Coordinates of C-alpha atoms in Angstrom, one line a residue:
Chain G
M14 CA 9.2 -77.4 3.0
A15 CA 7.0 -78.4 0.3
S16 CA 6.5 -79.5 -3.3
I17 CA 3.6 -78.0 -5.1
Q18 CA 1.7 -79.7 -8.0
I19 CA -0.6 -77.8 -10.2
T20 CA -2.7 -80.1 -12.4
E21 CA -4.9 -79.1 -15.2
A22 CA -5.9 -75.9 -13.3
T23 CA -8.3 -73.4 -14.9
K24 CA -9.8 -70.0 -13.8
S25 CA -12.8 -68.3 -15.2
Y26 CA -14.7 -65.3 -14.3
G27 CA -18.1 -65.8 -15.7
N28 CA -17.5 -66.8 -19.3
T29 CA -14.1 -65.3 -19.4
A30 CA -11.4 -67.8 -19.0
V31 CA -8.3 -66.4 -17.8
L32 CA -6.1 -69.5 -17.2
H33 CA -6.4 -72.5 -19.3
G34 CA -5.3 -76.1 -18.1
I35 CA -2.2 -75.0 -16.1
D36 CA 0.2 -77.9 -15.3
L37 CA 3.2 -77.4 -13.3
N38 CA 5.2 -79.2 -10.8
I39 CA 7.4 -77.2 -8.3
Q40 CA 10.2 -79.2 -6.4
D41 CA 10.8 -78.8 -2.7
G42 CA 13.1 -75.8 -2.1
E43 CA 12.9 -74.6 -5.8
F44 CA 12.7 -70.9 -6.7
I45 CA 10.1 -70.5 -9.6
V46 CA 9.5 -67.4 -11.2
L47 CA 6.1 -66.8 -13.2
V48 CA 7.0 -64.1 -15.8
G49 CA 4.6 -62.5 -18.6
P50 CA 3.1 -59.4 -19.6
S51 CA 0.2 -57.6 -17.6
G52 CA -2.9 -59.8 -17.9
C53 CA -1.2 -63.1 -18.7
G54 CA -2.6 -64.6 -15.6
K55 CA 0.4 -65.1 -13.6
S56 CA -0.9 -63.1 -10.4
T57 CA -4.1 -65.1 -10.7
L58 CA -2.2 -68.3 -10.6
L59 CA -0.2 -67.2 -7.5
R60 CA -3.5 -66.1 -5.8
M61 CA -5.0 -69.4 -6.5
I62 CA -2.1 -71.0 -4.7
A63 CA -2.4 -68.7 -1.9
G64 CA -6.2 -69.4 -1.6
L65 CA -7.3 -65.8 -2.5
E66 CA -8.9 -67.0 -5.6
E67 CA -11.0 -70.2 -6.1
V68 CA -9.9 -72.9 -8.5
T69 CA -12.4 -73.3 -11.4
S70 CA -11.3 -76.7 -12.3
G71 CA -8.4 -78.9 -11.9
S72 CA -6.4 -79.1 -8.6
I73 CA -3.6 -77.7 -6.7
S74 CA -1.6 -79.8 -4.1
I75 CA 1.0 -79.1 -1.6
N76 CA 3.0 -82.2 -0.7
E77 CA 0.5 -84.2 -2.6
R78 CA -2.4 -83.1 -0.7
I79 CA -5.1 -81.3 -2.6
I80 CA -5.7 -77.8 -1.1
N81 CA -8.5 -76.5 -3.5
D82 CA -10.8 -75.9 -0.6
L83 CA -8.7 -74.9 2.2
P84 CA -8.9 -71.4 3.3
P85 CA -5.7 -69.4 3.0
R86 CA -5.0 -69.5 6.8
D87 CA -4.7 -73.3 6.6
R88 CA -2.3 -73.5 3.8
D89 CA 0.6 -72.6 5.8
I90 CA 2.2 -70.1 2.9
A91 CA 3.4 -66.7 3.4
M92 CA 2.8 -64.2 0.7
V93 CA 4.6 -60.8 0.0
F94 CA 2.4 -58.4 -1.8
Q95 CA 3.3 -55.8 -4.5
S96 CA 1.8 -53.0 -2.2
Y97 CA 3.5 -54.6 1.0
A98 CA 0.1 -54.7 2.6
L99 CA 1.6 -53.8 6.0
Y100 CA -1.0 -53.0 8.8
P101 CA -0.9 -49.4 9.2
H102 CA -2.1 -49.3 12.8
M103 CA 0.5 -51.7 13.9
S104 CA 4.1 -51.2 14.8
V105 CA 6.9 -53.0 12.7
E106 CA 7.2 -55.5 15.5
E107 CA 3.4 -56.1 15.7
N108 CA 3.3 -56.5 11.9
I109 CA 6.0 -59.0 11.9
S110 CA 4.7 -61.0 14.8
Y111 CA 1.0 -61.0 13.8
A112 CA 0.8 -64.3 12.2
M113 CA 2.5 -65.8 15.4
T114 CA 0.3 -63.9 17.6
L115 CA -2.7 -65.4 16.0
R116 CA -1.4 -68.9 16.3
K117 CA -0.9 -68.2 20.1
S118 CA 2.8 -69.0 19.9
P119 CA 4.4 -68.5 23.3
K120 CA 5.6 -64.9 23.9
E121 CA 9.3 -65.8 24.3
K122 CA 9.3 -67.7 20.9
I123 CA 7.7 -64.8 19.1
A124 CA 10.3 -62.4 20.8
S125 CA 13.2 -64.6 19.5
A126 CA 11.7 -65.2 16.1
V127 CA 11.1 -61.4 15.7
N128 CA 14.6 -60.7 16.9
G129 CA 16.0 -63.4 14.4
V130 CA 14.1 -62.0 11.6
S131 CA 15.0 -58.2 12.3
S132 CA 18.6 -58.9 12.5
I133 CA 18.7 -60.8 9.2
L134 CA 16.7 -58.0 7.6
G135 CA 18.5 -55.2 9.3
L136 CA 15.4 -54.0 11.0
N137 CA 16.5 -53.7 14.5
G138 CA 16.2 -50.1 15.2
L139 CA 12.7 -49.9 13.5
L140 CA 10.7 -52.3 15.4
E141 CA 8.7 -49.6 17.4
R142 CA 7.8 -47.7 14.2
R143 CA 4.6 -47.5 12.3
P144 CA 4.8 -48.4 8.5
K145 CA 4.2 -44.7 7.4
A146 CA 7.6 -43.7 9.2
L147 CA 9.4 -46.1 6.9
S148 CA 11.0 -45.7 3.5
G149 CA 9.9 -47.9 0.6
G150 CA 12.9 -50.3 1.0
Q151 CA 12.3 -50.7 4.7
R152 CA 8.5 -51.2 4.3
Q153 CA 9.6 -54.0 1.7
R154 CA 12.0 -55.7 4.3
V155 CA 9.1 -55.6 6.9
A156 CA 6.9 -57.3 4.3
M157 CA 9.7 -60.0 3.9
G158 CA 10.1 -60.3 7.6
R159 CA 6.4 -60.8 8.0
A160 CA 6.6 -63.7 5.6
I161 CA 9.9 -65.4 6.8
V162 CA 9.0 -65.3 10.7
R163 CA 6.3 -67.9 10.2
D164 CA 8.7 -70.4 8.6
P165 CA 6.0 -71.5 6.2
Q166 CA 5.7 -74.3 3.7
A167 CA 6.2 -72.0 0.8
F168 CA 6.8 -68.3 -0.2
L169 CA 4.7 -66.5 -2.6
F170 CA 5.9 -63.1 -3.9
D171 CA 3.6 -60.8 -6.2
E172 CA 5.9 -58.4 -7.8
P173 CA 7.4 -57.4 -4.5
L174 CA 10.1 -55.0 -6.0
S175 CA 8.1 -53.2 -8.6
N176 CA 7.7 -50.1 -6.2
L177 CA 11.3 -49.7 -5.5
D178 CA 13.7 -47.5 -7.6
A179 CA 16.2 -49.3 -9.9
R180 CA 19.2 -49.4 -7.5
L181 CA 17.2 -50.7 -4.5
R182 CA 15.5 -53.3 -6.7
E183 CA 18.8 -54.7 -7.8
Q184 CA 20.0 -54.7 -4.1
M185 CA 16.7 -56.6 -2.9
R186 CA 16.9 -58.9 -5.9
S187 CA 20.2 -60.2 -4.6
E188 CA 19.1 -60.3 -0.9
I189 CA 15.9 -62.3 -1.7
R190 CA 18.2 -64.7 -3.7
K191 CA 20.5 -65.1 -0.7
L192 CA 17.7 -65.5 1.6
H193 CA 16.2 -68.2 -0.4
R194 CA 19.5 -70.0 -0.4
K195 CA 19.9 -69.7 3.4
L196 CA 16.1 -70.8 4.0
N197 CA 15.9 -73.1 1.1
A198 CA 12.2 -72.6 1.1
T199 CA 10.1 -73.3 -1.9
S200 CA 9.3 -70.0 -3.4
I201 CA 7.0 -68.8 -6.3
Y202 CA 7.9 -65.3 -7.5
V203 CA 5.6 -63.4 -9.8
T204 CA 7.1 -60.6 -12.0
H205 CA 6.8 -58.9 -15.3
D206 CA 10.4 -57.9 -15.3
Q207 CA 12.2 -60.5 -17.3
I208 CA 15.7 -59.4 -15.8
E209 CA 14.3 -60.4 -12.4
A210 CA 13.1 -63.7 -13.9
M211 CA 16.7 -64.4 -15.4
T212 CA 18.6 -63.4 -12.4
M213 CA 16.5 -65.1 -9.6
A214 CA 14.8 -68.2 -11.0
D215 CA 15.9 -71.9 -10.7
R216 CA 13.3 -72.3 -13.2
I217 CA 11.1 -69.7 -15.2
V218 CA 7.7 -70.2 -16.2
A219 CA 6.8 -68.0 -19.1
M220 CA 3.1 -67.2 -19.5
H221 CA 0.9 -65.5 -22.0
D222 CA -2.7 -65.2 -22.5
G223 CA -3.5 -67.7 -19.7
Y224 CA -1.2 -70.4 -21.2
I225 CA 2.1 -71.6 -20.0
Q226 CA 4.5 -71.0 -23.0
Q227 CA 7.6 -72.6 -21.7
V228 CA 9.1 -73.9 -18.5
G229 CA 12.8 -74.1 -18.1
T230 CA 16.0 -72.8 -16.5
P231 CA 16.8 -69.2 -17.4
L232 CA 19.5 -70.2 -19.9
E233 CA 17.2 -72.8 -21.6
I234 CA 14.6 -70.3 -22.0
Y235 CA 17.1 -67.6 -23.2
D236 CA 19.0 -70.0 -25.7
K237 CA 16.0 -72.2 -26.9
P238 CA 12.8 -70.1 -26.7
A239 CA 9.7 -72.4 -27.5
N240 CA 8.0 -69.8 -29.5
V241 CA 8.1 -66.2 -30.8
F242 CA 6.3 -64.9 -27.7
V243 CA 9.0 -66.3 -25.4
A244 CA 11.8 -65.2 -27.8
S245 CA 10.5 -61.7 -27.8
F246 CA 9.7 -61.4 -24.1
I247 CA 12.8 -62.8 -22.6
G248 CA 16.0 -60.8 -23.2
S249 CA 16.8 -57.1 -23.2
P250 CA 17.4 -55.8 -25.7
A251 CA 14.7 -57.9 -27.3
M252 CA 15.3 -60.3 -30.0
N253 CA 15.1 -59.1 -33.6
F254 CA 12.7 -60.7 -36.1
I255 CA 12.8 -61.0 -39.8
K256 CA 10.1 -62.6 -41.9
G257 CA 10.6 -64.5 -45.0
T258 CA 10.3 -67.8 -47.0
A259 CA 12.7 -70.7 -46.6
S260 CA 13.8 -72.1 -49.9
A261 CA 16.2 -75.1 -50.6
S262 CA 19.6 -74.3 -51.9
G263 CA 22.2 -77.1 -52.4
D264 CA 22.5 -78.8 -49.2
G265 CA 20.5 -76.7 -47.0
Y266 CA 18.1 -73.8 -47.0
H267 CA 18.3 -70.1 -47.1
L268 CA 15.7 -67.5 -46.2
Q269 CA 14.4 -65.1 -48.8
T270 CA 13.4 -62.3 -46.8
D271 CA 10.2 -60.1 -47.5
Q272 CA 12.8 -57.5 -48.2
G273 CA 14.5 -59.4 -51.1
H274 CA 17.6 -60.3 -49.0
Q275 CA 19.1 -63.9 -48.6
I276 CA 20.0 -65.3 -45.1
I277 CA 21.8 -68.8 -44.9
L278 CA 19.8 -70.9 -42.3
P279 CA 21.2 -73.4 -40.0
E280 CA 20.2 -76.9 -40.4
S281 CA 16.7 -77.8 -39.0
S282 CA 14.6 -81.0 -39.5
G283 CA 11.5 -78.8 -39.4
L284 CA 12.4 -76.8 -42.4
K285 CA 10.7 -77.3 -45.8
D286 CA 10.9 -75.6 -49.2
R287 CA 8.6 -72.5 -49.5
M288 CA 7.7 -72.6 -45.9
D289 CA 7.0 -69.2 -44.3
V290 CA 9.6 -68.7 -41.5
I291 CA 10.2 -66.1 -38.6
L292 CA 13.8 -65.7 -38.1
G293 CA 15.0 -64.5 -34.6
V294 CA 18.4 -63.2 -34.0
R295 CA 19.6 -61.7 -30.7
P296 CA 21.1 -58.2 -30.8
E297 CA 24.4 -59.7 -29.6
H298 CA 24.6 -62.1 -32.5
L299 CA 24.4 -59.5 -35.1
M300 CA 27.6 -57.3 -35.8
I301 CA 28.6 -54.6 -38.2
V302 CA 31.2 -55.8 -40.8
E303 CA 32.8 -54.9 -44.1
E304 CA 30.8 -55.9 -47.1
G305 CA 30.9 -59.7 -47.7
P306 CA 29.0 -62.5 -49.1
A307 CA 26.9 -63.2 -46.1
S308 CA 26.3 -59.6 -45.1
L309 CA 23.2 -57.5 -45.6
P310 CA 23.2 -53.8 -46.5
A311 CA 21.8 -51.6 -43.7
T312 CA 21.2 -48.0 -42.7
V313 CA 22.2 -46.8 -39.2
D314 CA 19.1 -45.0 -37.6
L315 CA 20.0 -44.5 -34.1
I316 CA 23.0 -45.0 -31.7
E317 CA 22.6 -45.6 -28.1
P318 CA 25.8 -45.4 -26.1
M319 CA 25.2 -47.1 -22.7
G320 CA 28.8 -46.9 -21.3
L321 CA 29.6 -50.6 -21.0
S322 CA 28.1 -51.4 -24.3
T323 CA 26.5 -49.6 -27.4
L324 CA 23.2 -50.3 -29.1
V325 CA 23.0 -49.6 -32.8
H326 CA 19.6 -49.5 -34.3
V327 CA 19.8 -50.2 -38.2
R328 CA 17.4 -50.6 -40.9
V329 CA 17.5 -53.4 -43.4
G330 CA 14.9 -52.6 -45.9
Q331 CA 11.9 -52.2 -43.8
D332 CA 13.0 -54.3 -41.0
S333 CA 14.4 -52.5 -38.0
L334 CA 17.2 -54.5 -36.2
K335 CA 19.1 -53.6 -33.0
I336 CA 22.8 -54.7 -32.7
F337 CA 24.5 -54.9 -29.3
T338 CA 28.1 -54.5 -29.2
L339 CA 30.8 -54.1 -26.6
D340 CA 32.9 -51.8 -29.0
R341 CA 32.3 -48.1 -29.5
P342 CA 31.6 -48.2 -33.2
D343 CA 32.8 -45.1 -35.0
I344 CA 29.8 -44.6 -37.2
A345 CA 27.5 -41.9 -37.6
E346 CA 23.6 -42.1 -37.7
G347 CA 22.4 -42.2 -41.4
T348 CA 25.6 -44.0 -42.8
Q349 CA 25.2 -47.1 -44.8
V350 CA 26.9 -50.3 -43.2
H351 CA 26.8 -53.9 -43.6
V352 CA 25.4 -56.3 -41.0
S353 CA 26.4 -60.0 -40.5
Y354 CA 25.1 -62.7 -38.2
I355 CA 26.2 -65.8 -36.4
K356 CA 24.5 -68.5 -38.3
E357 CA 24.5 -71.1 -35.4
K358 CA 22.8 -68.7 -33.3
L359 CA 19.8 -68.0 -35.3
H360 CA 16.4 -69.0 -34.0
M361 CA 13.8 -70.1 -36.5
F362 CA 10.0 -70.2 -36.1
D363 CA 7.3 -71.5 -38.0
A364 CA 5.4 -68.4 -39.2
R365 CA 2.1 -70.2 -39.2
T366 CA 2.4 -71.6 -35.4
E367 CA 5.0 -69.3 -34.3
M368 CA 6.6 -72.6 -32.7
R369 CA 10.4 -73.1 -32.6
L370 CA 12.0 -75.2 -35.5
E371 CA 14.5 -77.1 -33.8
S372 CA 17.9 -76.9 -35.1
P373 CA 21.0 -79.1 -33.8
V374 CA 22.7 -76.4 -31.9
Chain L
M13 CA 6.9 -23.1 -8.3
A14 CA 4.5 -20.3 -9.5
Y15 CA 3.6 -19.6 -6.0
Y16 CA 7.2 -18.5 -5.2
A17 CA 7.4 -16.4 -8.5
K18 CA 4.5 -14.3 -7.3
S19 CA 5.5 -10.7 -6.0
K20 CA 4.9 -9.7 -2.5
G21 CA 1.9 -7.4 -3.4
Q22 CA 0.3 -10.4 -5.2
R23 CA 0.8 -12.8 -2.3
V24 CA -0.9 -10.2 0.0
V25 CA -3.9 -9.9 -2.3
D26 CA -4.1 -13.7 -2.5
W27 CA -3.9 -14.1 1.4
S28 CA -6.5 -11.4 1.7
V29 CA -9.0 -13.0 -0.8
H30 CA -8.4 -16.4 0.9
Y31 CA -9.0 -15.4 4.5
G32 CA -11.6 -12.8 3.3
L33 CA -13.7 -15.6 1.9
L34 CA -13.3 -17.8 4.9
A35 CA -14.3 -15.1 7.1
C36 CA -17.5 -14.4 5.1
Y37 CA -18.3 -18.0 5.3
L38 CA -17.7 -18.2 9.1
F39 CA -19.7 -15.2 9.8
F40 CA -22.5 -16.7 7.6
A41 CA -22.4 -19.9 9.3
L42 CA -21.9 -18.8 13.1
F43 CA -24.1 -15.7 13.2
P44 CA -27.4 -17.5 13.5
L45 CA -25.7 -19.4 16.6
F46 CA -24.8 -16.1 18.2
W47 CA -28.2 -14.5 17.6
L48 CA -29.8 -17.8 19.1
F49 CA -27.5 -17.4 22.1
K50 CA -28.1 -13.5 22.4
V51 CA -31.9 -13.8 22.3
A52 CA -31.7 -16.7 24.8
V53 CA -30.0 -14.4 27.4
T54 CA -32.2 -11.4 26.8
P55 CA -34.9 -10.8 29.4
T56 CA -38.4 -10.9 27.6
K57 CA -39.0 -7.3 28.8
L58 CA -36.2 -6.1 26.7
L59 CA -36.7 -8.3 23.8
Y60 CA -38.9 -5.9 22.0
S61 CA -38.3 -2.6 23.8
E62 CA -34.6 -2.4 23.1
G63 CA -34.7 -2.5 19.2
I64 CA -32.0 -4.5 17.3
R65 CA -28.8 -4.6 19.3
M66 CA -25.8 -6.9 19.3
W67 CA -26.0 -7.5 23.1
P68 CA -28.9 -6.7 25.4
S69 CA -28.1 -4.1 28.2
E70 CA -29.1 -6.8 30.7
M71 CA -28.4 -10.5 30.6
T72 CA -30.4 -13.3 32.2
W73 CA -30.4 -17.1 32.6
T74 CA -34.0 -17.3 33.5
N75 CA -35.0 -18.5 30.1
F76 CA -32.6 -21.5 30.6
T77 CA -33.9 -22.5 34.0
Q78 CA -37.5 -22.2 33.0
V79 CA -37.0 -24.4 30.0
M80 CA -35.4 -27.1 32.3
T81 CA -37.7 -26.7 35.2
D82 CA -41.1 -25.6 33.9
T83 CA -41.4 -27.3 30.6
D84 CA -41.3 -31.0 29.3
F85 CA -38.1 -30.3 27.6
P86 CA -35.8 -32.6 29.7
Q87 CA -38.3 -35.3 28.5
F88 CA -38.0 -34.2 24.8
F89 CA -34.2 -34.2 25.1
I90 CA -34.1 -37.7 26.5
N91 CA -36.6 -38.9 23.6
S92 CA -34.3 -37.2 21.0
A93 CA -31.2 -38.7 22.5
I94 CA -32.7 -42.2 22.5
V95 CA -34.1 -41.9 19.0
S96 CA -30.9 -40.2 17.6
G97 CA -28.5 -42.5 19.4
S98 CA -30.3 -45.5 18.3
T99 CA -30.7 -44.4 14.8
A100 CA -27.1 -43.6 14.5
F101 CA -25.9 -47.0 16.0
I102 CA -28.4 -49.2 13.9
S103 CA -27.9 -47.2 10.6
T104 CA -24.0 -47.4 10.9
L105 CA -24.0 -50.9 11.8
I106 CA -26.2 -51.9 8.7
A107 CA -24.3 -49.4 6.5
A108 CA -21.0 -50.8 7.5
A109 CA -22.1 -54.4 6.6
A110 CA -23.8 -53.3 3.3
G111 CA -20.9 -50.9 2.3
Y112 CA -18.3 -53.7 3.0
S113 CA -20.3 -56.0 0.7
F114 CA -20.7 -53.5 -1.9
S115 CA -16.9 -52.6 -1.8
R116 CA -15.5 -56.3 -1.7
F117 CA -17.8 -58.8 -3.2
H118 CA -19.2 -59.4 -6.4
Y119 CA -22.6 -61.0 -6.7
R120 CA -25.7 -61.2 -8.7
G121 CA -28.1 -58.3 -8.1
K122 CA -25.5 -55.9 -6.6
A123 CA -26.2 -53.4 -9.1
V124 CA -29.9 -53.5 -8.9
I125 CA -29.8 -53.1 -5.1
I126 CA -27.3 -50.1 -5.4
V127 CA -29.9 -48.5 -7.9
L128 CA -33.0 -49.3 -5.7
M129 CA -31.0 -47.5 -2.8
L130 CA -30.3 -44.6 -5.0
I131 CA -34.0 -44.3 -6.0
T132 CA -35.0 -44.1 -2.4
Q133 CA -33.2 -40.9 -2.1
M134 CA -34.9 -39.3 -5.1
F135 CA -38.3 -38.6 -3.4
P136 CA -39.3 -35.7 -1.3
L137 CA -40.1 -37.1 2.0
V138 CA -43.4 -35.2 2.2
M139 CA -44.7 -37.6 -0.6
L140 CA -44.1 -40.5 1.6
I141 CA -45.6 -39.3 5.0
A142 CA -49.1 -40.7 4.1
P143 CA -48.0 -44.4 3.0
I144 CA -45.5 -44.5 6.0
F145 CA -48.4 -43.5 8.3
R146 CA -50.7 -46.0 6.8
I147 CA -47.9 -48.8 7.2
L148 CA -47.0 -47.8 10.9
T149 CA -50.5 -47.5 12.3
P150 CA -51.4 -51.3 12.0
L151 CA -48.0 -52.2 13.5
G152 CA -48.6 -49.9 16.5
L153 CA -45.5 -47.9 15.7
T154 CA -47.1 -44.6 15.5
D155 CA -46.7 -42.3 18.6
S156 CA -43.7 -44.4 19.8
L157 CA -39.9 -43.7 19.8
L158 CA -39.3 -47.0 18.1
G159 CA -41.4 -46.0 15.1
L160 CA -39.2 -43.0 14.7
V161 CA -36.1 -45.1 14.8
V162 CA -37.5 -47.4 12.2
V163 CA -38.3 -44.7 9.8
Y164 CA -35.1 -42.7 10.3
T165 CA -33.0 -45.9 10.2
A166 CA -34.8 -46.8 6.8
F167 CA -34.1 -43.3 5.4
N168 CA -30.6 -42.9 6.4
V169 CA -29.2 -46.4 5.6
P170 CA -28.9 -45.7 1.8
F171 CA -26.7 -42.6 2.1
A172 CA -24.7 -44.1 4.9
T173 CA -24.0 -47.1 3.0
F174 CA -22.5 -45.3 0.2
L175 CA -20.6 -43.2 2.6
M176 CA -19.2 -46.4 4.2
Q177 CA -18.5 -48.0 0.9
S178 CA -16.4 -45.2 -0.1
F179 CA -14.4 -45.6 3.1
F180 CA -13.9 -49.3 2.5
D181 CA -13.0 -48.7 -1.1
G182 CA -10.2 -46.6 0.3
I183 CA -8.7 -49.4 2.4
P184 CA -6.6 -51.6 0.1
K185 CA -8.0 -55.3 -0.4
D186 CA -4.2 -56.5 0.1
L187 CA -4.7 -55.8 3.8
E188 CA -7.3 -58.1 4.6
E189 CA -5.9 -60.7 2.1
A190 CA -2.6 -60.4 4.0
A191 CA -4.4 -61.0 7.2
M192 CA -6.1 -63.9 5.9
I193 CA -2.8 -65.5 4.9
D194 CA -1.5 -64.7 8.2
G195 CA -4.2 -66.8 9.9
N196 CA -7.2 -64.8 10.2
T197 CA -10.8 -65.7 8.8
R198 CA -12.4 -63.2 6.6
F199 CA -14.4 -61.8 9.6
G200 CA -11.3 -61.9 11.8
A201 CA -9.6 -59.8 9.3
L202 CA -12.5 -57.4 9.0
V203 CA -12.7 -57.0 12.8
K204 CA -8.9 -56.9 13.5
I205 CA -7.4 -55.0 10.4
I206 CA -10.1 -53.3 8.5
F207 CA -12.4 -52.1 11.5
P208 CA -9.7 -50.0 13.2
L209 CA -8.7 -48.4 9.9
T210 CA -12.3 -47.5 9.1
L211 CA -13.0 -45.7 12.4
P212 CA -12.8 -42.3 10.8
G213 CA -15.5 -43.5 8.3
I214 CA -17.6 -45.0 11.2
A215 CA -17.3 -41.8 13.1
A216 CA -18.4 -39.7 9.9
T217 CA -21.2 -41.9 9.4
L218 CA -22.4 -41.9 13.0
G219 CA -22.0 -38.2 13.1
F220 CA -23.9 -37.7 9.9
V221 CA -27.0 -40.0 10.8
F222 CA -27.0 -38.7 14.5
T223 CA -27.3 -35.0 13.4
A224 CA -30.1 -35.9 10.8
A225 CA -32.2 -37.7 13.3
W226 CA -31.5 -35.1 15.9
S227 CA -32.9 -32.4 13.9
E228 CA -35.7 -34.2 12.0
L229 CA -39.1 -32.5 12.3
L230 CA -41.4 -33.5 9.6
F231 CA -41.8 -37.2 10.4
A232 CA -41.4 -36.5 14.2
L233 CA -44.4 -34.2 13.7
M234 CA -46.7 -36.4 11.7
L235 CA -46.1 -39.8 13.4
V236 CA -45.9 -38.6 17.2
S237 CA -48.5 -36.8 19.3
S238 CA -48.1 -37.8 23.0
P239 CA -45.8 -35.8 25.0
D240 CA -44.0 -39.0 26.1
A241 CA -42.8 -39.6 22.6
V242 CA -42.2 -36.0 21.4
T243 CA -38.6 -35.1 20.3
F244 CA -37.1 -31.8 20.8
P245 CA -37.7 -30.3 17.3
V246 CA -41.3 -30.9 17.8
G247 CA -41.1 -29.7 21.3
L248 CA -39.8 -26.4 20.0
L249 CA -43.1 -25.7 18.4
T250 CA -44.8 -25.7 21.8
F251 CA -43.4 -22.3 22.3
V252 CA -45.4 -21.2 19.4
S253 CA -49.0 -20.5 20.8
K254 CA -52.0 -19.0 18.9
F255 CA -51.2 -15.4 20.1
S256 CA -47.6 -15.3 20.9
V257 CA -44.2 -16.9 20.4
D258 CA -41.8 -17.2 23.5
F259 CA -38.7 -16.4 21.8
G260 CA -36.5 -16.3 24.8
Q261 CA -37.3 -19.9 26.0
M262 CA -37.4 -21.2 22.4
M263 CA -34.0 -20.0 21.7
A264 CA -32.7 -21.2 25.1
A265 CA -34.2 -24.6 24.3
G266 CA -32.6 -24.5 20.9
F267 CA -29.2 -23.7 22.4
L268 CA -29.4 -26.4 24.9
A269 CA -30.3 -28.7 22.1
L270 CA -27.0 -27.8 20.3
I271 CA -25.1 -29.2 23.3
P272 CA -25.4 -33.1 22.8
A273 CA -24.6 -32.7 19.0
A274 CA -21.7 -30.6 20.0
I275 CA -20.4 -33.2 22.7
F276 CA -21.0 -35.9 20.0
F277 CA -18.7 -34.3 17.4
F278 CA -16.3 -33.4 20.0
L279 CA -15.9 -37.3 20.8
I280 CA -15.5 -38.3 17.3
Q281 CA -13.5 -35.5 15.8
R282 CA -10.3 -37.3 16.6
Y283 CA -11.4 -40.0 14.3
L284 CA -12.9 -37.6 11.6
V285 CA -9.5 -35.9 10.9
Q286 CA -7.3 -39.0 11.2
G287 CA -5.6 -40.3 8.0
L288 CA -4.9 -43.7 9.5
T289 CA -4.2 -45.6 6.3
A290 CA -1.2 -43.4 5.6
G291 CA 1.7 -45.8 5.1
A292 CA -0.4 -48.9 4.5
V293 CA 0.7 -49.4 1.0
K294 CA 3.4 -47.8 -1.0
G295 CA 3.1 -44.0 -0.5

């Protein structure tokens, strides 16, 4: 198994820079998820680690050995592609054993490795079939099998579940996680799906516009997003944002919103009087209440019942907010309500830099 | 859905139009072949005396035996086979390499090369005969099969390249990347993974170039004069003399000339119709 170090890595196509000075240390056996919207550079970074894209500057090392100039075949890594990339003219068995055959492993060793992998992944009855005779889920398993059988230094996954339906995706998500626990192999997993990132990662690397925005455990990222981008990208339903100006009042600060409301802010060393602030509040930290001193008047726009929970869309002035509740509120669309918030759970960002203003919580 | 909603009468009309059009096309395409064969098996004495009939009252194979024994046609066939086979092989090889590079790599000047190749396809060949002759003469390539192969290859490579490129474009890049991660070099991935999947494309390209070279007349007529290097389309003209045309033998020779092309397509048709990439990626 392996640790992977990425130091000051950049990637440009001509004059277009797509990755800017990426620094990342991946521990041996860690499951890292690169997450971000399309075009953020996460797949490019993965392909650079695989050797499918050149590193423009900086370095990538596996076990402290720089591999920038090694061809993919000499890096001892396995990759699962979004499209699965199974060889259509080969049977499942040939697909899985191809890498070992190329390395001229003894036949008995190949056979036992293929058997082992196919029983782990439940492919035993399918070994003779061609990929076209398999369902999407089965193809996905074959692609996994092809990666596992080699016992590589590291696994790379490029959005491997995005072609599956929701139920299968959920199932494969936990299977990949279990498999990782069993093999304990260093894994780098690329996805744009923040739920996959949250549920699978030991650490998440949130990326945007070719920069790493934040690296941390799923809960660190969820509870303390480093900037507005991470706050808005991680979490479903997404975080609500309210713009306003901080103004000192007594011991602390409150936010004078652009809509003319006042919201009491938690303590933060970064706050200054008359500072433009973006306030973030997760839907589960808002609630519908009776009118009170810290409540905001709102109009109910839409109610989305989801069985387990309900998502209430309200409008406070011009700001649209989402409220997540496990109750089934007895209100109709269009009614006037009051909304309150958990002060300690508010996130504050400097409106100019969009960076987090630390609070003691 | 709409299909099932149609009434029975409407379906019969649809069916009739569909197959009626196909039948018209088949008749148009195949009737000349039938006429070729019919004239080839008609004895010369009946050719002008019986008038226009769908089948002669008497049949003969004499025209065929005469073509094979009394004329230079066996030599012409061999020449045509050498020229067409070599052209098809060399053109497809070059086109496959060029098509792969166009499909997979980004490099400076690629667009210029593609435009230049397109431009070569824009001129009527007649315009180029004199300059080609002028180029080939000092090289000693006129009146030789090699000269024909060179010229045919030059003219077929651009189109064949675009054809091959479209086949490579249809094969996902992921496949060779997966093979490279599995332990292949790029060339190894090309040979072991991409090549087997491109067989239908290679077959189509071979077939296209082979038939183009097999039936080419203009250059063969202009560049070749000695019987040793005459190809069959030029040979056909030997049946036209100043005072008469020997239609029977000409048609028999023409019919015989179809056979190699037919055999060639029979051999490659398996690859032409195969959809090998099905199931490679999600589908």
